[in-house]
Short mmCIF file of C-alpha atoms and ligand atoms in Angstrom, two decimals:
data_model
loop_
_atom_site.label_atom_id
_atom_site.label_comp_id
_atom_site.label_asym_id
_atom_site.label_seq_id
_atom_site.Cartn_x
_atom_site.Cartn_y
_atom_site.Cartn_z
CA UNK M 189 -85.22 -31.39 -3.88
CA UNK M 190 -84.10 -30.97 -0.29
CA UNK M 191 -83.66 -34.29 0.37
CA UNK M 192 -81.46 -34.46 -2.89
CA UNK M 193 -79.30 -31.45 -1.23
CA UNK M 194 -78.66 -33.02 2.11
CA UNK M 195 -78.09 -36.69 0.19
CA UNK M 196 -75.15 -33.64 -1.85
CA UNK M 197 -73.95 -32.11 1.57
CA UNK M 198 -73.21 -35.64 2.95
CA UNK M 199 -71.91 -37.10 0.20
CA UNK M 200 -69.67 -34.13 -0.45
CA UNK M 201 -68.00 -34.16 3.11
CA UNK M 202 -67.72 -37.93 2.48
CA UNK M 203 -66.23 -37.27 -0.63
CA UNK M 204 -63.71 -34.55 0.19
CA UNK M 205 -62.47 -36.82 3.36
CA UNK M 206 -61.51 -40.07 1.23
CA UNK M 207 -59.47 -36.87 -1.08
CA UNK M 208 -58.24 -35.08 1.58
CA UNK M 209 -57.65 -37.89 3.77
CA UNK M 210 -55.81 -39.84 0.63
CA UNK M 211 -53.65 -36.95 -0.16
CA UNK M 212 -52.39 -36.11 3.52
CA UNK M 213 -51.72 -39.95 3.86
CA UNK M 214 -49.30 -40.04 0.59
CA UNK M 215 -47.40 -36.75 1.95
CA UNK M 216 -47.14 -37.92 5.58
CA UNK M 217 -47.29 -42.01 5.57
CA UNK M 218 -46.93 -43.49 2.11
CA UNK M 219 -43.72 -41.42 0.95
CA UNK M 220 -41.70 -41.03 4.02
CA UNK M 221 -42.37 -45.11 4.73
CA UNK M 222 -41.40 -46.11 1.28
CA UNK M 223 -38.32 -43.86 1.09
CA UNK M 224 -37.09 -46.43 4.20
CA UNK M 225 -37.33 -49.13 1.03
CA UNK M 226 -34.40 -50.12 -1.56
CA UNK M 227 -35.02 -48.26 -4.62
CA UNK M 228 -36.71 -51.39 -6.73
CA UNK M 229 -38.72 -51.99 -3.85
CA UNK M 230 -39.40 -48.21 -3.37
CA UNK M 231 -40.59 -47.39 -7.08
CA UNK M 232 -42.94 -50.66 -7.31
CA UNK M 233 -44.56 -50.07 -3.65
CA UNK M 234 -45.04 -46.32 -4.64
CA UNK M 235 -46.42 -46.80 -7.75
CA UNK M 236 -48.77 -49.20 -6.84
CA UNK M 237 -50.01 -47.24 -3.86
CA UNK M 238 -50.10 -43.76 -6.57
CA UNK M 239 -52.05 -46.10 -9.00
CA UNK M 240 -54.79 -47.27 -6.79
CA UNK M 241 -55.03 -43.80 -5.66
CA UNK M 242 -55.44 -42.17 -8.55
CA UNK M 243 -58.87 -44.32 -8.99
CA UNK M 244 -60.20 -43.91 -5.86
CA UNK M 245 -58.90 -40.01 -5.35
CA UNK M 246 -60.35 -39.08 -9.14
CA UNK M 247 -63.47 -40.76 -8.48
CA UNK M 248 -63.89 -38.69 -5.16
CA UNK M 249 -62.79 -35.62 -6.59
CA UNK M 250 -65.34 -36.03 -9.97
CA UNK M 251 -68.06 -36.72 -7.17
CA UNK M 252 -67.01 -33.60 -5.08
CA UNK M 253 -67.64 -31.56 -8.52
CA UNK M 254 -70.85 -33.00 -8.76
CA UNK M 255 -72.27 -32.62 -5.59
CA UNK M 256 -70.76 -29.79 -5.38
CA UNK M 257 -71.97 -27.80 -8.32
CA UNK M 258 -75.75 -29.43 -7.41
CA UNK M 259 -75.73 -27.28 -3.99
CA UNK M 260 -74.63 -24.23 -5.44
CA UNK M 261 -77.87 -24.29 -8.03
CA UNK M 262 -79.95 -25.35 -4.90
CA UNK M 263 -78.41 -22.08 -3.66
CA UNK M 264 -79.71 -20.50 -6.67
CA UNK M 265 -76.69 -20.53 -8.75
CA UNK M 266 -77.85 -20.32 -12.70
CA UNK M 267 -75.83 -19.80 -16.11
CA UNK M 268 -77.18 -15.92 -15.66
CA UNK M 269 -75.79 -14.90 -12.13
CA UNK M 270 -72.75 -16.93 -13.16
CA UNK M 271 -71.20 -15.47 -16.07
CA UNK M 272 -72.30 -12.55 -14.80
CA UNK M 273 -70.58 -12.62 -11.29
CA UNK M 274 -73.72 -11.51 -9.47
CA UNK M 275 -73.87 -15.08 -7.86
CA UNK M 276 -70.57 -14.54 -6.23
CA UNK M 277 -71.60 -11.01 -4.49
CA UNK M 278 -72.41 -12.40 -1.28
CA UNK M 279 -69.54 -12.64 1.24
CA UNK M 280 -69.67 -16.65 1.63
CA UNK M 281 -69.63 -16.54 -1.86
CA UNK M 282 -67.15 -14.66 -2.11
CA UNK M 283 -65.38 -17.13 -0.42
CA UNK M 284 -67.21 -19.99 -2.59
CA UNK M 285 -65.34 -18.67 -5.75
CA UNK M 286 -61.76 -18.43 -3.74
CA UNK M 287 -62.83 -22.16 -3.18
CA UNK M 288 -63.41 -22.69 -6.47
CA UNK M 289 -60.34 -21.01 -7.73
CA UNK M 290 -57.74 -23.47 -5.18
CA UNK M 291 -59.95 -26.19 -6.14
CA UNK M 292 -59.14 -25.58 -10.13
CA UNK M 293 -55.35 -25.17 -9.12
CA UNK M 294 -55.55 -28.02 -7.55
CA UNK M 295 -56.70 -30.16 -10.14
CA UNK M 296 -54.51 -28.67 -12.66
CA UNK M 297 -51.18 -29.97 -10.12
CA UNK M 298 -53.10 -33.40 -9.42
CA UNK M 299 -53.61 -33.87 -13.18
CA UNK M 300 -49.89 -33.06 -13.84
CA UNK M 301 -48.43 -35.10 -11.00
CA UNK M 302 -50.95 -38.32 -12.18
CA UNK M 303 -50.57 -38.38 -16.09
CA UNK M 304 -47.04 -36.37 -16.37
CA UNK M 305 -44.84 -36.42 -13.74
CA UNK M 306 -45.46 -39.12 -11.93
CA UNK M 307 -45.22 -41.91 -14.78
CA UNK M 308 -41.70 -39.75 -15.74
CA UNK M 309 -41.03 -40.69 -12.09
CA UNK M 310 -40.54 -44.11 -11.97
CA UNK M 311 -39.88 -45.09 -15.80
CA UNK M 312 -37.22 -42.08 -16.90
CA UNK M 313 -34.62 -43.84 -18.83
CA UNK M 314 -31.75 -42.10 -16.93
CA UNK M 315 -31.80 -42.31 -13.18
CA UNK M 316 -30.74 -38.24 -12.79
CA UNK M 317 -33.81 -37.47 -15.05
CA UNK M 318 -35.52 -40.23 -12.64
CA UNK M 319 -34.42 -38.03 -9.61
CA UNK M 320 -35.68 -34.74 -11.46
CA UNK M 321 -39.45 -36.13 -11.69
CA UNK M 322 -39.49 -37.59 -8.37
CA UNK M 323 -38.29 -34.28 -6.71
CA UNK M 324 -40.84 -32.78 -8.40
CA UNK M 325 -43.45 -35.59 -7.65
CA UNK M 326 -42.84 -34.57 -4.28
CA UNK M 327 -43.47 -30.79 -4.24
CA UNK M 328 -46.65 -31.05 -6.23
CA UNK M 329 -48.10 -33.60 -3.50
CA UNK M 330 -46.68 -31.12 -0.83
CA UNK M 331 -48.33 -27.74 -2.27
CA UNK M 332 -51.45 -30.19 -2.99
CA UNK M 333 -51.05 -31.08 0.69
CA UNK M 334 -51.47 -27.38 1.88
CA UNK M 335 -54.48 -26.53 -0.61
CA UNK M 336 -56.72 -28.82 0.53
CA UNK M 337 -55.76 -28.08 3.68
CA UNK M 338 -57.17 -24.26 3.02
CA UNK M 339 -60.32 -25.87 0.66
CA UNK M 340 -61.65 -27.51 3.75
CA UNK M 341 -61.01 -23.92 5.68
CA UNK M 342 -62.73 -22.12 3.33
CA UNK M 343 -65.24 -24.44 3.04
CA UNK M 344 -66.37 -24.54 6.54
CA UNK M 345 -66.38 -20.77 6.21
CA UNK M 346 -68.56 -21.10 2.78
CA UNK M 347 -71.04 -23.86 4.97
CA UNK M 348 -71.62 -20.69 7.68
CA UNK M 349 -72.62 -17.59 6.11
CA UNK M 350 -72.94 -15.87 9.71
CA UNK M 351 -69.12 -16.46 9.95
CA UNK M 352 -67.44 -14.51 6.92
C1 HEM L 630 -61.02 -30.84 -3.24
C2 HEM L 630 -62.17 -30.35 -3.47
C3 HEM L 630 -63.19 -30.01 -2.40
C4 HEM L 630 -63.15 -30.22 -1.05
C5 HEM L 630 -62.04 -30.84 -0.22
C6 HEM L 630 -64.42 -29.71 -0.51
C7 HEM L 630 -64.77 -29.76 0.83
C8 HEM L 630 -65.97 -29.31 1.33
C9 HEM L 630 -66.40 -29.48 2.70
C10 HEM L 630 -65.60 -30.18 3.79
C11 HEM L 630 -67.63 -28.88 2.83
C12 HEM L 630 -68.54 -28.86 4.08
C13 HEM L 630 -68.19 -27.75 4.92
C14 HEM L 630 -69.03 -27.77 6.19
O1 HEM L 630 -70.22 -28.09 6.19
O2 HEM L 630 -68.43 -27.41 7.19
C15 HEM L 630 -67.94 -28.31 1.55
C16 HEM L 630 -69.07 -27.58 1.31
C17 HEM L 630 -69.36 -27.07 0.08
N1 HEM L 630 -68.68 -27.29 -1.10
FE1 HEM L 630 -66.95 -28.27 -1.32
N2 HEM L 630 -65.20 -29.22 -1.53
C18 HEM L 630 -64.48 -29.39 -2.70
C19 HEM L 630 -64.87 -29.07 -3.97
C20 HEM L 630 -66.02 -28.37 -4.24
C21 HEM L 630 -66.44 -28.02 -5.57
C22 HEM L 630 -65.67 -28.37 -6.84
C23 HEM L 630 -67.62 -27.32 -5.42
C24 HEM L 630 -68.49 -26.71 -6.49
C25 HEM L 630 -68.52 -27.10 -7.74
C26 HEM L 630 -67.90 -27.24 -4.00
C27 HEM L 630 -69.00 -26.59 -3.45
C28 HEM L 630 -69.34 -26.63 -2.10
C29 HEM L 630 -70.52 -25.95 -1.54
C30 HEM L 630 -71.54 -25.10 -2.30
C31 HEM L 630 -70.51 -26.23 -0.17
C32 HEM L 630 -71.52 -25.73 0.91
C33 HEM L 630 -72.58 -26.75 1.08
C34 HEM L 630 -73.64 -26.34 2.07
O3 HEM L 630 -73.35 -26.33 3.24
O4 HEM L 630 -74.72 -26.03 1.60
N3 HEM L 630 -66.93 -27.89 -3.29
N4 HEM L 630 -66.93 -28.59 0.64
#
């Protein structure tokens, strides 16, 4: 079982650096580069960069859920202490379900911006609407820029009890 958990731990970090990693690459590199492009070139080199993403960034993120949700039973987490809040008493945990909570808000903006706004992006019918989606596109990868940003801050907090 302990070797399972640090096989979890690693795995996790690994993980949440090809995510985090991905994601601050798009905002910083990826965009601003292809924004230098003409606009046909722009939309196919962007899409095709979002595309491959998307496989490699869900995959990381479904693994990050799994690991993840295997060290907080290792830390005793159980249905009981979690529908009941008592798991989340401790102040790391506390911390842990703040986490949690960025983590869900997150997804819900990745899911939008991969399956919604994103396709709306680069195959809207009329280039204004085009313009709308893009905009858009933008400030969801920017907010999910600056939440992962505070996951990993919170995490390293949740990783050292002694420090909350
Ligand atoms: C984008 C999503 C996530 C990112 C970027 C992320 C990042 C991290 C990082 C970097 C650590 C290691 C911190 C350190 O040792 O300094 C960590 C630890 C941890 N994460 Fe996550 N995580 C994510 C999602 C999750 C989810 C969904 C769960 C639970 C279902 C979770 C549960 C944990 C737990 C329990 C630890 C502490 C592990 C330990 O030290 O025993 N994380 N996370």
């Amino acid at each position: 079982m302990e070797m399972i958990y640090k096989v979890a731990v690693a795995t996790h970090v690994i993980a949440a650096t090809i995510w985090v990693g991905g994601v601050l690459f798009m905002a910083l590199v990826a965009i601003p580069v292809a924004r230098t492009l003409e606009p046909k070139m722009r939309v196919r080199v962007t899409s095709a960069i979002g595309r491959r993403f998307q496989r490699v960034g869900w995959a990381s993120l479904g693994w990050l859920v799994l690991s993840g949700s295997f060290m907080m039973y290792f830390w005793g987490a159980r249905w009981a202490n979690l529908t009941d809040l008592s798991f989340f008493q401790a102040p790391h945990t506390r911390v842990l379900s703040l986490k949690l909570g960025l983590v869900t808000l997150m997804l819900l903006l990745s899911l939008t911006h991969d399956f919604f706004v994103g396709p709306r992006a680069s195959q809207s019918e009329s280039a204004a609407q085009a313009a709308r989606y893009r905009t858009m596109a933008a400030w969801q990868g920017r907010i999910t820029g600056v939440l992962v940003i505070v996951i990993v801050i919170l995490a390293t907090m949740v990783a050292r009890p002694w420090l909350v």
